[in-house]
XYZ file of C-alpha atoms in Angstrom:
643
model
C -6.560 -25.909 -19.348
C -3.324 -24.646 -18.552
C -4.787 -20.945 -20.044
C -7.309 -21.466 -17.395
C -4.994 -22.162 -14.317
C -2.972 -19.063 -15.158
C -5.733 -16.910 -15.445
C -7.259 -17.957 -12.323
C -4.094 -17.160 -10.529
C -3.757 -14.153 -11.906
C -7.186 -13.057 -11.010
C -6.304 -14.429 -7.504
C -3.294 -12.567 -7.061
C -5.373 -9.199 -7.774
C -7.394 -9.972 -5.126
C -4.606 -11.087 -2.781
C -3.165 -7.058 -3.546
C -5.959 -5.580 -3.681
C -6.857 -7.056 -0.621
C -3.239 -6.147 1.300
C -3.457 -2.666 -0.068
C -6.640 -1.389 1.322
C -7.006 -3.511 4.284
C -5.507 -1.296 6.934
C -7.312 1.735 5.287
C -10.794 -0.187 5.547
C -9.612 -2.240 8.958
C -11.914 0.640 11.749
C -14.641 1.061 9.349
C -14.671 -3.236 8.503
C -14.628 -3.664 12.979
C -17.903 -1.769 12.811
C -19.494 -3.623 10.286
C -21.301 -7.036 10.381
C -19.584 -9.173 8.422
C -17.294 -11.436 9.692
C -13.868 -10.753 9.674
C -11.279 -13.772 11.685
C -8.178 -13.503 9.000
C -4.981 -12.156 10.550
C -3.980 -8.133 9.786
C -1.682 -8.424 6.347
C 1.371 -7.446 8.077
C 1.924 -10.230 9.993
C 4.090 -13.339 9.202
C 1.186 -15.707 8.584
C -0.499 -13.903 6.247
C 2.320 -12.978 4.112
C 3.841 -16.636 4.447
C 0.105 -17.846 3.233
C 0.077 -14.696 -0.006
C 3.543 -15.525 -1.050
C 3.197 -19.343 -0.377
C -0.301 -19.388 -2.810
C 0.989 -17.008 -5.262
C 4.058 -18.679 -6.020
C 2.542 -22.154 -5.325
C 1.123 -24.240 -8.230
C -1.960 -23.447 -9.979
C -3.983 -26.591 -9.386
C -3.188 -26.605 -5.818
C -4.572 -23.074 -5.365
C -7.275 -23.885 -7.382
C -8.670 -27.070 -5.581
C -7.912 -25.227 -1.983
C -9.565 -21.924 -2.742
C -12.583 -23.718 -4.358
C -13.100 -27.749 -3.535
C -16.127 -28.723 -0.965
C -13.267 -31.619 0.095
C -10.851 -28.803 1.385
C -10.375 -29.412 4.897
C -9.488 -26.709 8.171
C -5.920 -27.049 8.432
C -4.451 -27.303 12.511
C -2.566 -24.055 13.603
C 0.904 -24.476 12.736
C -0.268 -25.194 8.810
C -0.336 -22.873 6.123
C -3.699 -21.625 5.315
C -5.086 -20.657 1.975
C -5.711 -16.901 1.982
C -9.177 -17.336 0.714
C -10.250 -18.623 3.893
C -9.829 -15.085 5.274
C -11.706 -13.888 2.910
C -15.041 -15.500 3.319
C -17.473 -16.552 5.942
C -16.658 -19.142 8.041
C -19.339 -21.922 8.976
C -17.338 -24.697 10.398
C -16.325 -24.623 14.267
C -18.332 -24.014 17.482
C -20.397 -20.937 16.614
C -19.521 -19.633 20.426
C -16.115 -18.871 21.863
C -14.863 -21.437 24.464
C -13.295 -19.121 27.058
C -15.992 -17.964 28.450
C -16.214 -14.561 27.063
C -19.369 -12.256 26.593
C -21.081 -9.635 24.282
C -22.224 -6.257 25.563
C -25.406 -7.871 26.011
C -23.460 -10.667 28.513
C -24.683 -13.183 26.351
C -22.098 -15.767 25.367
C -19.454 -13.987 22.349
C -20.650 -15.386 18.770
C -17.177 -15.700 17.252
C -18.322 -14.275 13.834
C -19.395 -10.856 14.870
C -17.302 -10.380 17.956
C -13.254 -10.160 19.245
C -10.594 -10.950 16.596
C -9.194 -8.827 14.478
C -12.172 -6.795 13.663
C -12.278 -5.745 17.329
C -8.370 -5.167 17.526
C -8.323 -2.460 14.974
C -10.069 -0.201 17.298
C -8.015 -0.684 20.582
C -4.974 -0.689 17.995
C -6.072 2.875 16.484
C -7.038 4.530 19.852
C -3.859 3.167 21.117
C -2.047 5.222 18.224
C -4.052 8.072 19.477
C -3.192 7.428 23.127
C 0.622 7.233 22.279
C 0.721 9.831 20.301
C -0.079 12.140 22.570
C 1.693 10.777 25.816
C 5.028 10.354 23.864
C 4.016 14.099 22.626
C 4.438 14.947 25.828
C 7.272 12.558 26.891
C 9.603 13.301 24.712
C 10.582 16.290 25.410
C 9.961 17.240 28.517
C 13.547 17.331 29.200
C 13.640 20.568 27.280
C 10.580 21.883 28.708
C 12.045 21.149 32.557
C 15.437 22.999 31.352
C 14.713 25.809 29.011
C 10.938 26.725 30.565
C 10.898 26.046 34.266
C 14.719 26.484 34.441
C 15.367 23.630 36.035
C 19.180 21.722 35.985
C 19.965 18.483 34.089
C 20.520 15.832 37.188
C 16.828 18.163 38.008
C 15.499 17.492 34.758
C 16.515 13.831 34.642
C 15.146 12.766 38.015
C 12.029 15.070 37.542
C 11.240 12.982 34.493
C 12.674 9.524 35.664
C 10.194 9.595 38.454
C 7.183 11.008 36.553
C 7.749 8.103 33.873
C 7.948 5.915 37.064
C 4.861 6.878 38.234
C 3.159 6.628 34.743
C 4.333 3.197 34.924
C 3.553 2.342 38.509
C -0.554 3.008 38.691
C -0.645 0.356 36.722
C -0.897 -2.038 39.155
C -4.056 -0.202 41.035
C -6.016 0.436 37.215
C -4.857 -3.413 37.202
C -6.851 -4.235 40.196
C -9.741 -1.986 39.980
C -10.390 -3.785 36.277
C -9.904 -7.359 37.474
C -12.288 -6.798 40.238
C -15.050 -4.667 40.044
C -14.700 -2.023 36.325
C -13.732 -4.558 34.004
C -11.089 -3.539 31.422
C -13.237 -1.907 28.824
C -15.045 0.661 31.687
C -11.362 0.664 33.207
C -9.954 2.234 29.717
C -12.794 4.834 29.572
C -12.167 6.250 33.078
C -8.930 6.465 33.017
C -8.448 7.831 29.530
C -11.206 10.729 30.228
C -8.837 11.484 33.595
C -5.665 11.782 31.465
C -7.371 14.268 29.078
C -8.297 16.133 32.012
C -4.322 15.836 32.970
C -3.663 16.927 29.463
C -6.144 20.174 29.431
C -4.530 21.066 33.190
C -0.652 21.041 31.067
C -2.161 22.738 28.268
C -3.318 25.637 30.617
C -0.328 25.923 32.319
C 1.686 26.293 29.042
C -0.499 29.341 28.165
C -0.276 31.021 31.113
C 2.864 32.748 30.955
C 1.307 34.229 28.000
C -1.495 36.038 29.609
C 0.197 37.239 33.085
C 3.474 37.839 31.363
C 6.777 36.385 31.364
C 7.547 36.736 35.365
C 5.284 33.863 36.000
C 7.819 31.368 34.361
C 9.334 29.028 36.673
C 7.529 30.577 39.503
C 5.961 27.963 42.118
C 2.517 28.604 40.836
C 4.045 27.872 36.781
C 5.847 24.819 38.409
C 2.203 23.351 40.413
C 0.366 23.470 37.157
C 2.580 21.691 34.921
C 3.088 18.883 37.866
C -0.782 18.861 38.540
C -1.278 18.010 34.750
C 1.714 15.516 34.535
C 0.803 13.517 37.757
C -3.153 13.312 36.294
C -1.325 12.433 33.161
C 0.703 9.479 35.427
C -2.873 8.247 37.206
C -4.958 8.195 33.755
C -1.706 5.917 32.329
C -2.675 3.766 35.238
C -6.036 2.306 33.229
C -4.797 2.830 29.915
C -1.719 0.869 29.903
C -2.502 -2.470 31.680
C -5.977 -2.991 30.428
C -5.796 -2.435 26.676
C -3.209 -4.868 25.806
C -5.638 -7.404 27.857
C -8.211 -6.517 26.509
C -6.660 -6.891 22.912
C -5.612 -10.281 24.104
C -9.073 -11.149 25.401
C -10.161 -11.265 22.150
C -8.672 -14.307 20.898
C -10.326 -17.747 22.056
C -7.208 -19.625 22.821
C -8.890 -22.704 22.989
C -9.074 -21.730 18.821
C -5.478 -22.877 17.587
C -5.691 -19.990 14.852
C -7.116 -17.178 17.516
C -4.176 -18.778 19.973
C -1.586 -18.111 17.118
C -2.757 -14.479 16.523
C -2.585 -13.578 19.858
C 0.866 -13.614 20.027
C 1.132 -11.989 16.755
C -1.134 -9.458 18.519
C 0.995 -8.483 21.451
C 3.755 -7.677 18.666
C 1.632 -5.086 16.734
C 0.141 -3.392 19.565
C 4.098 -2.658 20.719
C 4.113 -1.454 16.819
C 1.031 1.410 17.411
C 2.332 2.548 20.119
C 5.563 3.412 18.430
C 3.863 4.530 15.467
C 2.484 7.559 17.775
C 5.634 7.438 19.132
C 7.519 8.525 16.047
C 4.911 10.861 14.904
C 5.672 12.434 17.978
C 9.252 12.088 18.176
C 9.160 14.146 14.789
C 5.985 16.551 14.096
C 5.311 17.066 17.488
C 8.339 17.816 19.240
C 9.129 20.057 16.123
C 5.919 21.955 16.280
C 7.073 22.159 20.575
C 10.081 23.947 19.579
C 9.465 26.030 16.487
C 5.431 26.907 17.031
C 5.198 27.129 21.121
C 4.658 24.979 23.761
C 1.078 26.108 24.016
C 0.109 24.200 20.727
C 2.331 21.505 21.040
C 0.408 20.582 24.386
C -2.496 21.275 22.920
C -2.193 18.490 20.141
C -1.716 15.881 22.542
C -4.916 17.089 24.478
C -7.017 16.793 21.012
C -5.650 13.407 20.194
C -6.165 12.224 23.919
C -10.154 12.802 23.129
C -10.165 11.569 20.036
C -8.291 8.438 20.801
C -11.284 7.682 23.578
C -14.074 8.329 20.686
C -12.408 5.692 18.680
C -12.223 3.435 21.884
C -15.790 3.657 22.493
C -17.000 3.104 18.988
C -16.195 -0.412 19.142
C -17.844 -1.442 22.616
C -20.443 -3.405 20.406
C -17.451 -5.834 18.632
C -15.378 -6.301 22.024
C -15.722 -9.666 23.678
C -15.598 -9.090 27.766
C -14.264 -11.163 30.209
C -16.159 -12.554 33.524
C -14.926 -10.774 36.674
C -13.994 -13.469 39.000
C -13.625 -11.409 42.390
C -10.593 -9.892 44.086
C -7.105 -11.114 42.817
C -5.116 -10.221 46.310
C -7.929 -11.566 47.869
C -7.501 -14.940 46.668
C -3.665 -14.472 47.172
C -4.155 -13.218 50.378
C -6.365 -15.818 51.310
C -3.370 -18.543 50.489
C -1.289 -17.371 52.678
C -2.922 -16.919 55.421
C -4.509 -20.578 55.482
C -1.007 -21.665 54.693
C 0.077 -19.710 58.127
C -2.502 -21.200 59.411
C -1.969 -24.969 58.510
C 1.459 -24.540 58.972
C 1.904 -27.376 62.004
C -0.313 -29.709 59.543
C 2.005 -32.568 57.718
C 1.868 -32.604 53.385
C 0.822 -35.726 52.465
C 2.860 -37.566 50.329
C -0.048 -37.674 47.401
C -0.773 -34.229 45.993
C -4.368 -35.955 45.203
C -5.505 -35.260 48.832
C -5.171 -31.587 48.533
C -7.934 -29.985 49.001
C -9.398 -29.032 45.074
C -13.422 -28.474 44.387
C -15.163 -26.794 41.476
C -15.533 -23.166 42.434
C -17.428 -20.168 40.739
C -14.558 -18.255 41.162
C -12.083 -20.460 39.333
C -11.489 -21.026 35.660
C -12.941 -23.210 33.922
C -9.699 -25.526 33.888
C -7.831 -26.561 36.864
C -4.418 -25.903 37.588
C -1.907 -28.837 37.822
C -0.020 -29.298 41.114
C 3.813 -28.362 41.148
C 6.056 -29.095 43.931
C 7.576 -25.793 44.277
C 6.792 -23.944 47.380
C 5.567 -26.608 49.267
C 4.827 -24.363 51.753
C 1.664 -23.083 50.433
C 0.343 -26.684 49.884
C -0.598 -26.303 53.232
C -3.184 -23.927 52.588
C -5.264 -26.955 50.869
C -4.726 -29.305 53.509
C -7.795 -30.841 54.583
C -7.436 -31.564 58.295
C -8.490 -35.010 59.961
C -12.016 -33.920 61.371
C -13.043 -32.523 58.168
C -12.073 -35.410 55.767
C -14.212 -38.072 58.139
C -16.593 -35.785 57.589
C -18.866 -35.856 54.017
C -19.139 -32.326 52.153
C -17.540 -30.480 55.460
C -14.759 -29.397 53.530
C -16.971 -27.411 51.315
C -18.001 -25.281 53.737
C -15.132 -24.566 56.049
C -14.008 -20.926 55.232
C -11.091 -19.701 52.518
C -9.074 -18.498 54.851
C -8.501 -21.792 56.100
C -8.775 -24.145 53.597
C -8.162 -23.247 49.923
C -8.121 -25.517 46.426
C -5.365 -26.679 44.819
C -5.716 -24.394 41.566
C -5.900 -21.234 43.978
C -2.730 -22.413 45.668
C -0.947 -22.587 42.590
C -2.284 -19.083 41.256
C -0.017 -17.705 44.077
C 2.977 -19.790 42.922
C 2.432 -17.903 39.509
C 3.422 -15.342 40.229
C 5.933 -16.297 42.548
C 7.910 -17.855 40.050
C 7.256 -14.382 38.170
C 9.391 -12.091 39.955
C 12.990 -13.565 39.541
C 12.457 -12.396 35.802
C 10.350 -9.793 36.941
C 13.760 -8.174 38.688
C 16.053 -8.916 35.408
C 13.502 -7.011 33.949
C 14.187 -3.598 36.060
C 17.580 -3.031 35.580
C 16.782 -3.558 31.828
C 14.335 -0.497 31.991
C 16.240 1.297 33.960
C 18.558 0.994 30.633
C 16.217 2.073 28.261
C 14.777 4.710 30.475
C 18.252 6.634 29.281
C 16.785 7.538 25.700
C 14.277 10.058 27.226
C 17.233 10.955 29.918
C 20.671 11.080 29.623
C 20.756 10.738 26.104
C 18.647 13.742 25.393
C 21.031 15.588 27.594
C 24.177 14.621 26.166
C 22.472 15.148 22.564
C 22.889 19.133 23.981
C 26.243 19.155 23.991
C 26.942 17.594 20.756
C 26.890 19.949 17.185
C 23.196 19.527 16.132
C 23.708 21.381 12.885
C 22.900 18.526 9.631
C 23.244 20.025 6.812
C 21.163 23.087 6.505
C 19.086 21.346 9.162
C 18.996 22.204 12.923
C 17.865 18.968 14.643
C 16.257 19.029 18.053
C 17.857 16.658 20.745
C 14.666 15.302 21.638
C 14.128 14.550 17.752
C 17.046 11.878 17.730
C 14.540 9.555 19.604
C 12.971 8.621 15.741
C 15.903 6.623 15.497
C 14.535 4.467 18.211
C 11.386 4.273 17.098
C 11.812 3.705 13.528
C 14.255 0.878 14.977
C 10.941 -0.544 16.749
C 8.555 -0.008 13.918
C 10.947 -1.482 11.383
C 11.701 -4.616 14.064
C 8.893 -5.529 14.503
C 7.737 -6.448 10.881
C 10.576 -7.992 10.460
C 10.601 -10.047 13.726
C 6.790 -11.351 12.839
C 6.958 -11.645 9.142
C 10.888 -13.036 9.004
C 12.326 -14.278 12.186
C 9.566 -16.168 13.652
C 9.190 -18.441 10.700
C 12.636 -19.266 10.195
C 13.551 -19.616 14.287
C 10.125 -21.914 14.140
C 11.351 -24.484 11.742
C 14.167 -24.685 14.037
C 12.915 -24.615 17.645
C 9.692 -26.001 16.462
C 7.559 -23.595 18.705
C 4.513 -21.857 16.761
C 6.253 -18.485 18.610
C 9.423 -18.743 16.868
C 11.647 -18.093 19.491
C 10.137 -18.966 23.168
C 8.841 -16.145 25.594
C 11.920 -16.454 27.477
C 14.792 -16.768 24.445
C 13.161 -13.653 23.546
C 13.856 -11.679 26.607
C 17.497 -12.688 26.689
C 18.330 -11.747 23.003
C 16.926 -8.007 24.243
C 18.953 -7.936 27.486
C 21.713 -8.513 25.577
C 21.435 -6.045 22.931
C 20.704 -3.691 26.150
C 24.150 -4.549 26.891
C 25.865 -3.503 23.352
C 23.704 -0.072 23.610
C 24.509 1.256 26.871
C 28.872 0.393 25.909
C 28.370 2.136 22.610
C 26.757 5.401 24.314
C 29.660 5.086 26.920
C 32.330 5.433 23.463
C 30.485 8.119 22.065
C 30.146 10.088 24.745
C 34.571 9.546 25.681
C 35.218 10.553 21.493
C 32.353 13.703 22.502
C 34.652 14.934 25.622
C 37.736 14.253 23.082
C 36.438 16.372 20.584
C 35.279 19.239 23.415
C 38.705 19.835 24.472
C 39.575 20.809 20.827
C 38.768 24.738 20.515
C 37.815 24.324 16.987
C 35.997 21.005 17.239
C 32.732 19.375 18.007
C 30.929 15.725 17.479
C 28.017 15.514 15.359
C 24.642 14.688 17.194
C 24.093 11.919 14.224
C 26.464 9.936 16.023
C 23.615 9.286 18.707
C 21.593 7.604 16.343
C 23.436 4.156 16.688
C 22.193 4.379 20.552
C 18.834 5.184 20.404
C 18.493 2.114 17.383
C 20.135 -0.113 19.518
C 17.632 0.545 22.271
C 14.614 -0.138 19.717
C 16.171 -3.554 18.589
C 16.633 -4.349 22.426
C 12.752 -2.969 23.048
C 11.330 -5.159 20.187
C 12.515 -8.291 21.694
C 12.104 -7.767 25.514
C 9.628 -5.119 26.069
C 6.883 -6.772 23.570
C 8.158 -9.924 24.867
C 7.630 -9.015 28.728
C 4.344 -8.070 27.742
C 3.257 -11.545 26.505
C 4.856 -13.800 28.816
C 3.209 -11.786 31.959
C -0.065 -11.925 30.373
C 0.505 -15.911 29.505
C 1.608 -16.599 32.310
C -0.484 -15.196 35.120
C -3.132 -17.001 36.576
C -6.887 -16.524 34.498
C -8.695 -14.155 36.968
C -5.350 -11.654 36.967
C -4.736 -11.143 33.057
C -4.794 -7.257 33.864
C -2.579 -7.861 37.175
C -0.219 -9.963 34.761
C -0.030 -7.082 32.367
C 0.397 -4.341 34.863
C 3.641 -6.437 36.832
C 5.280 -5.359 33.078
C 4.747 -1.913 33.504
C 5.585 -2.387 37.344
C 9.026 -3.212 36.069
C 9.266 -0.556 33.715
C 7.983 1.835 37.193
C 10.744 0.269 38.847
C 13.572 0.781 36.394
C 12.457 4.566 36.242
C 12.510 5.103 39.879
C 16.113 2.759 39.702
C 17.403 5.309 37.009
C 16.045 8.111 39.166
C 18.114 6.387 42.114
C 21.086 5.673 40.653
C 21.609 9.404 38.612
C 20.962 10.506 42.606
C 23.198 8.303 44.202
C 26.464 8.790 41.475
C 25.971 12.895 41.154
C 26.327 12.970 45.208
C 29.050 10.536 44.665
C 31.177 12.046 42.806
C 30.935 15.541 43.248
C 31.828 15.618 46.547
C 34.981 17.387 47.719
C 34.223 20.549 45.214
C 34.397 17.824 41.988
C 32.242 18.537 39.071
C 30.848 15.262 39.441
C 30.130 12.658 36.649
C 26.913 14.506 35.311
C 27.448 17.879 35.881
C 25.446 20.926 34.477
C 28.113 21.352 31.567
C 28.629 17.833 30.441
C 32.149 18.701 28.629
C 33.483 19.284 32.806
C 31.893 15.634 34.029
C 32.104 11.965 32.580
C 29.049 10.714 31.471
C 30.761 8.046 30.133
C 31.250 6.604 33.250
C 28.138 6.493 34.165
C 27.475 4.582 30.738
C 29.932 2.172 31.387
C 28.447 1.636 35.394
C 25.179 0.592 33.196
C 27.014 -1.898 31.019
C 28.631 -3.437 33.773
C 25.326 -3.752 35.455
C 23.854 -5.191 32.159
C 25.785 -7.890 31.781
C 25.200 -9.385 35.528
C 21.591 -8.896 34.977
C 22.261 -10.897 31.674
C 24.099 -13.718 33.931
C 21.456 -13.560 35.854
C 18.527 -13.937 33.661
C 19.805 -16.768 32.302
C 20.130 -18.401 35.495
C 16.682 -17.728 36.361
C 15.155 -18.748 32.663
C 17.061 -22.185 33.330
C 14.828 -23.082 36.132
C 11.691 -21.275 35.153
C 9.181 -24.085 35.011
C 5.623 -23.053 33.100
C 1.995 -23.145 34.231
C -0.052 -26.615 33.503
C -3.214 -27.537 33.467
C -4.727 -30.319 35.386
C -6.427 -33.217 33.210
């Protein structure tokens, strides 16, 4: 018998590595097939938890799990055998309970649609997408100097506000896919009008090829790169917002396993997009400044299509959300029956609100809070029309709203106080494709027999983020879980603080480096290696894995149901807003300071300014966004539902 157990495990265990080996190989071509596929990817922390937890487990008990008829579905926050991801599953509603649909727009069959199997695609035509943005991101510092000629307060503003801007037409693909595209038709139109941005840059880089060298930096050189980077900027404004939803979207979280993986979702989609990140950060940017510009903008143009291919090919796997109408609408229509009601008196029962089953609303009702009373009086129900049966049915939304839509307005109110925390934290982070890049130029670049780009530094950063976030999912959240006892690990809002603080720690070590770096300049025979950098930039990832997947997640969870894409966008809005901060702030301290004939604090030759300074402005301003954010997270109260 005991021969028996340990041959059964041992078979098991193959399978188990078999399985982890060749899943992510076999994940795209698995999405498109038709069996059914609802375990979790093998890099996350449940599914390694449930392999090592089996493996090392006792025989019997994986034995009677994998194979007994009496086995039973274990509740989310229990450990489930990893033979259950491994075969069909019959037991559960057959339909999801959220109210998603098929192509078709026939109620999503869990088995064949959303979950994983649907994920891999979005994840591996967001690698695609990344790839070739950050190919293009990275270093266009260098371009802006060395190509167009441009200076480096120039070349840092240029590219603060073009980031800005990538991150800012978010909110308007946002809208358009809430209310009338959807996400899925949202993704297609805007990805198609960034490859168009991306063939316009790729033309203008081989221009100066075929009408000879005068035309660099000329105004015509200088209105086709922009033309292509601002396309670039509006085709980000589809992309961005509306495939993390629509990743989301397909988890049922009325399913306590789906509900679990969701989260786990948000964390690798952060993880592809770094993935093209540091493929870019190091074959791309090398190919930009060894090969030509013209074929390293050319790469990002091919990936740009290809990414959309792969995007399409799973449009028969992806469950869709319902479009419920006009988000701003429905705000807009609070306040102004609110404005309206505004000499009525709130009764002292929140159960005479106004609040009616509408079309429009999800299919749960949101609980009353009592903050911002004001806007209660938007559900009012005056005097004539409650002596009246049914007339408060018909009177019109701009008078009279529901409870629910009252309080999908005081969602995202109580958004923005961490919304603004979460600015000055990108305007932080924004310095990796900035000022860092800049001050990487004045430092000895030489490692070993190696010349190392600036731009190329940013790996560090990203290999920071790729190697965070496994370890974040697969090791932090179940150890912070048996502590906190939330199934996240470390709640939405803990999360965001422990990355504003290692903001903090990043921007005062790049403020040391950069006063040893004007130490070692005034030496004639000495100069600081660029290595020294790489510290900053990993500091940045670690603060990145924790807030900026983090942000992500708690503005999707926490938006009201009709404005999931609206959520998602208000994260990029912030990371808009810390670009155009940055952009602000490099503006405001070079006319600052180099008034009076001064060289300023960011001059053209860094080794005559103090960058440092400016570092150390940031860290000052880190830490009373810290103080603040904690202030704010201590009175955050969450959404409810209504019974």
């Amino acid at each position: 018998m005991r021969f028996l157990q340990l041959h059964s495990l041992k078979k098991h265990s193959i399978l188990a590595s078999f399985s982890s080996s060749s899943h992510f190989v076999l994940g795209c071509w698995r999405a498109l097939s038709s069996a059914p596929s609802t375990r979790p990817p093998p890099w996350s922390s449940k599914y390694t938890s449930l392999k090592s937890d089996r493996i090392s487990g006792p025989p019997d008990s994986f034995i009677n799990i994998a194979g007994s008829p009496s086995a039973t579905m274990e509740s989310a926050d229990e450990e489930t055998p990893l033979i259950h991801y491994l075969r069909p599953q019959e037991e559960g509603p057959q339909y999801t309970s959220d109210g998603t649909v098929d192509i078709d727009k026939k109620p999503a069959l869990k088995r064949s649609t959303g979950n994983w199997r649907a994920c891999y695609l979005i994840l591996g035509a967001e690698i695609s997408e990344s790839l070739a943005f950050s190919g293009i991101q990275k270093n266009l510092v260098t371009y802006l100097t060395s190509v167009l000629h441009e200076s480096n307060v120039d070349a840092a503003t240029n590219v603060s506000t073009w980031l800005g801007s990538c991150f800012f037409t978010p909110l308007a693909g946002a809208f358009l896919a809430d209310t009338y595209w959807g996400r899925y038709w949202t993704v297609v139109i805007f990805i198609s009008i960034q490859a168009v941005g991306m063939i316009a840059l790729t033309v203008s880089a081989w221009l100066p090829l075929l009408m000879g060298s005068s035309f660099n930096s000329s105004s015509t050189h200088r209105a086709a790169v922009y033309l292509g980077l601002y396309l670039i900027a509006i085709g980000s404004g589809g992309i961005k917002p509306c495939t993390s939803a629509l990743g989301a979207d397909q988890f049922d979280g009325a399913d306590p396993g789906e509900r679990v993986n969701k989260g786990s979702f948000f964390n690798w989609f952060f993880f592809s997009i770094n993935l093209g990140s540091l493929l870019s950060s190091t074959a791309l940017v090398w190919v930009q400044d060894n090969v030509g510009w013209e074929v390293g903008f050319a790469i990002p143009m091919a990936l740009t299509v290809f990414g959309l291919a792969v995007f399409v090919a799973g449009r028969k796997v992806y469950r869709y959300k319902k479009l419920e109408g006009s988000p701003l609408t429905r705000v807009s229509q609070v306040v102004v029956a609110a404005v309206r009601n505004h000499h009525l008196k709130l009764p002292k029962d929140s159960s005479a609100l106004h609040e009616v089953p509408s079309p429009n609303e999800a299919n749960c009702k949101t609980a009353h809070t009592c903050q911002f009373r004001f806007f209660d009086k938007a559900a009012i129900v005056a005097r004539s029309l409650s002596d009246e049966k049914g007339a408060a049915s018909t009177v019109s939304p701009w008078r009279l709203c529901t409870v629910s839509q009252v309080e999908e307005l005081k969602m995202l109110l109580r958004l923005f106080p961490v919304w603004a925390s979460m600015v000055l934290f990108f305007a932080v982070t924004s310095q990796a494709s900035s000022t860092f890049i800049e001050q990487g130029m004045a430092m000895d670049n030489r490692v070993g027999p190696f010349t190392v780009p600036p731009a190329s530094l940013s790996i560090f950063h990203t290999i920071s983020i790729i190697v965070g976030i496994p370890i974040y999912d697969a090791v932090l959240v179940p150890l912070a879980r048996r502590v906190t006892g939330d199934d996240r690990g470390l709640s939405q809002l803990r999360r965001l603080g422990v990355g504003l603080a290692l903001s903090v720690a990043a921007m005062a070590y790049a403020a040391l480096v950069e006063a040893r770096r004007l130490a070692a300049a005034s030496a004639p025979t000495t100069s600081m290696s660029i290595v020294w950098q790489a510290p900053s930039f990993a500091l940045v990832g670690a603060a990145e894995v924790f807030t900026t997947t983090g942000v992500l997640e708690f503005f999707y969870d926490q938006s009201p149901g009709g404005m999931k894409s609206m959520g998602t966008s208000l994260a990029h809005l912030a990371i808009a807003a810390g670009s155009y901060l940055n952009s602000a702030v490099l503006g405001g301290v070079a006319w600052a300071t180099a008034r009076g004939g001064a060289p300023g604090w960011i001059p053209d030759d860094l080794n005559e300014g103090h960058l440092d300074y400016f570092f150390w402005l940031l860290t000052a301003l880190s830490v009373v966004n810290l103080l603040h954010f904690v202030h704010c997270s201590r009175r955050y109260r969450g959404n409810k539902t209504a019974s």
